[in-house]
Amino acid sequence: MEAFLLEHEGEIILAAMVFGFVVVALAESTVPRRNITATLGWRWLNNLGLTLVSILAADWVKLALILSTAWWVDQQQFGLLQWWEPGAVASLIVTFLVMDLTLYLYHRWMHRSPLLWRLHAVHHSDTEFDVTLTYRSHPLVVLVMALLRLPVVVALGAPLWALILYEAFGVLHDLFSHANVRIPEKIERWLRYFIVTPDFHRLHHSSDRRYTDSNYGQNFPWFDHLFGTARQRPFQDHESMEIGLERFRDRRDTRLDQMLLMPFRGERFRAPAPPRPIGAVVTTD
């Protein structure tokens, strides 16, 4: 198993991306959560265009940086898990938890830092929510986040095979968490205890900053609950909830070239979120 992962890591992650996209897109056409057909063609054209640019310019670099660093850690026997040697199952669990906590904390930082927010706002500026939003990210933010993860990879000493599994799982889950798919309320309410669901993450893309600055979890919601950043709204609200930012709502703003230039249009950016008290889960409206 480990040998197969190490020999085919690129193919595994690419297959997860293509397979996951097709499955989620088919599900969206069958059981949509929101009616977004009016903007579907234009959004898909530009969102997928940005996805392609990001993959060619940044995603393969991100993957190479993270996995080559993990390979070096393996070779040098450096880092916590290399010294501790807790076994395969424990190493996998610790890798998933630590990497997800890292992404949770970095995600919160992106909403606080004026510079990082300029890059991250490209993802938040979409006025709808579906599978094409998954990789609607500026290439620069992909590279920055990859570099920020490297010290954690080194300190953790995660086995390369465990990181490959985490990356593949993350690809599939990212597509799922951005899906415009209706999940029955009772199932969704149960499912959100274990993973970030589309409803849980959609709230993070609300135009209302009370919700934009919450629900930061990447794959698992546990850190949002632990640190008091989890929020929710009634199930039926998601069908009419406004998505996106207060600015960048014109059709022109969703064009590929404008998304690439967006971080440099400083006059139209809001300040990053001010610190707010950390409290319990809040249900509002």
XYZ file of C-alpha atoms in Angstrom, residues 21-235:
215
model
C -15.501 16.887 -9.874
C -17.534 14.665 -12.210
C -19.448 13.014 -9.354
C -20.244 16.307 -7.619
C -21.227 18.047 -10.876
C -23.639 15.215 -11.675
C -25.088 15.395 -8.169
C -25.563 19.164 -8.509
C -27.538 18.698 -11.700
C -29.725 16.083 -10.008
C -30.404 17.460 -6.509
C -29.336 21.135 -6.391
C -29.504 23.056 -3.122
C -29.908 26.455 -4.796
C -31.131 27.557 -8.221
C -28.116 29.142 -9.927
C -28.741 28.253 -13.570
C -28.895 31.921 -14.646
C -25.166 32.412 -14.033
C -23.992 28.860 -14.604
C -22.325 29.155 -18.024
C -20.440 32.400 -17.373
C -19.291 31.355 -13.913
C -18.159 27.906 -14.989
C -16.181 29.338 -17.914
C -14.263 31.799 -15.741
C -13.998 29.698 -12.580
C -12.645 26.732 -14.499
C -10.321 29.086 -16.363
C -8.879 30.295 -13.062
C -8.677 26.690 -11.874
C -6.584 25.806 -14.922
C -4.303 28.821 -14.419
C -3.826 27.943 -10.745
C -3.072 24.302 -11.504
C -0.519 25.175 -14.182
C 1.077 28.057 -12.280
C 0.853 26.993 -8.649
C -0.841 23.737 -7.653
C 1.805 21.423 -9.060
C 4.453 23.567 -7.337
C 2.519 23.338 -4.066
C 2.284 19.568 -4.316
C 5.953 19.234 -5.255
C 7.049 21.445 -2.350
C 4.993 19.618 0.257
C 5.744 16.085 -0.917
C 9.445 16.715 -1.568
C 9.744 18.195 1.917
C 7.992 15.146 3.352
C 10.356 12.908 1.368
C 13.356 14.759 2.854
C 11.871 14.356 6.345
C 11.481 10.625 5.705
C 15.059 10.330 4.504
C 16.475 12.294 7.437
C 14.184 10.633 9.995
C 13.385 14.114 11.269
C 10.315 15.330 13.140
C 7.936 14.221 15.866
C 6.424 11.176 14.177
C 9.816 9.988 12.942
C 11.205 10.029 16.491
C 8.060 8.774 18.213
C 7.239 5.978 15.712
C 3.678 5.418 16.969
C 2.638 3.038 14.169
C 0.836 3.511 10.864
C -2.704 4.112 12.172
C -1.658 6.599 14.845
C 0.656 8.378 12.384
C -2.212 8.743 9.911
C -4.599 10.116 12.558
C -2.040 12.576 13.919
C -1.141 13.716 10.392
C -4.785 14.383 9.512
C -5.463 16.261 12.760
C -2.301 18.377 12.764
C -2.528 19.316 9.086
C -6.208 20.183 9.445
C -5.522 22.310 12.533
C -2.773 24.052 10.569
C -5.134 24.876 7.710
C -7.809 26.050 10.157
C -5.371 28.470 11.804
C -3.997 29.691 8.470
C -7.544 30.194 7.193
C -8.336 32.401 10.174
C -5.118 34.319 9.558
C -6.124 34.949 5.933
C -9.244 36.691 7.218
C -7.203 38.852 9.617
C -4.178 39.804 7.512
C -4.787 42.639 5.000
C -2.233 41.172 2.587
C -3.484 37.588 2.742
C -7.096 38.760 2.586
C -6.423 40.462 -0.753
C -5.431 37.065 -2.152
C -8.099 35.032 -0.379
C -10.879 37.447 -1.378
C -10.719 36.078 -4.932
C -12.194 32.852 -3.571
C -14.834 34.702 -1.532
C -15.899 37.076 -4.298
C -17.968 34.497 -6.183
C -21.646 35.381 -5.822
C -22.732 31.751 -6.013
C -21.632 28.483 -4.484
C -21.004 25.305 -6.440
C -18.272 22.828 -7.344
C -16.434 25.288 -9.621
C -15.781 27.520 -6.609
C -13.554 24.808 -5.112
C -10.392 25.852 -6.914
C -11.315 29.462 -7.639
C -8.196 30.669 -5.834
C -5.518 33.107 -6.887
C -2.268 31.290 -7.804
C -0.332 33.446 -5.337
C -2.417 32.316 -2.367
C -1.842 28.683 -3.353
C 1.927 29.236 -3.284
C 1.882 31.256 -0.056
C -0.147 28.634 1.783
C 2.155 25.886 0.523
C 5.207 27.702 1.875
C 3.506 28.312 5.218
C 2.752 24.596 5.580
C 6.362 23.471 5.084
C 7.573 24.191 8.661
C 4.681 22.113 10.004
C 5.504 19.222 7.670
C 9.117 19.298 8.886
C 8.295 19.611 12.597
C 5.610 16.930 12.440
C 7.749 14.461 10.522
C 4.673 12.953 8.903
C 5.320 9.909 6.698
C 5.122 10.752 3.007
C 2.383 8.183 2.412
C 0.229 9.759 5.151
C 0.562 13.200 3.566
C -0.376 11.779 0.163
C -3.539 10.309 1.690
C -4.322 13.612 3.395
C -3.874 15.552 0.153
C -6.044 13.088 -1.806
C -8.733 13.164 0.878
C -8.559 16.957 0.903
C -9.074 17.138 -2.861
C -12.205 14.985 -2.661
C -13.549 16.744 0.401
C -12.957 20.250 -1.008
C -15.132 19.351 -3.978
C -17.813 17.946 -1.666
C -17.792 20.904 0.738
C -18.355 23.352 -2.151
C -21.133 21.275 -3.709
C -24.478 22.843 -4.554
C -26.170 19.629 -3.456
C -29.215 19.210 -1.257
C -28.564 16.856 1.646
C -31.661 15.968 3.719
C -31.737 18.073 6.874
C -31.581 15.176 9.330
C -28.594 13.626 7.531
C -26.809 16.971 7.187
C -27.292 17.754 10.866
C -25.697 14.417 11.792
C -22.963 14.573 9.139
C -21.671 18.001 10.171
C -20.406 16.576 13.457
C -17.808 14.586 11.527
C -16.896 16.566 8.400
C -17.401 20.034 6.968
C -20.628 19.795 4.965
C -21.666 22.053 2.073
C -24.150 23.867 4.335
C -21.502 24.382 7.023
C -19.036 25.814 4.502
C -21.618 27.741 2.463
C -22.282 29.875 5.524
C -18.610 30.874 5.459
C -19.269 32.298 1.972
C -22.218 34.418 3.132
C -22.105 38.154 2.408
C -22.890 38.761 6.088
C -19.541 39.187 7.855
C -20.875 37.548 11.011
C -20.803 34.354 9.004
C -17.958 35.079 6.585
C -15.631 35.246 9.577
C -16.650 31.872 10.974
C -16.701 28.176 9.972
C -13.033 28.131 8.954
C -12.591 24.344 9.088
C -10.941 22.715 6.081
C -12.105 19.111 6.331
C -13.335 18.713 9.897
C -15.530 21.103 11.958
C -14.014 20.191 15.316
C -11.598 23.113 15.564
C -14.392 25.603 14.845
C -16.334 24.136 17.759
C -13.241 23.985 19.961
C -12.271 27.620 19.347
C -15.800 29.027 19.194
C -15.869 29.994 15.514
C -18.689 27.649 14.462
C -21.954 29.246 13.407
C -25.141 28.006 11.824
C -28.401 29.239 10.337
C -31.753 27.548 9.852
C -31.733 24.899 7.139
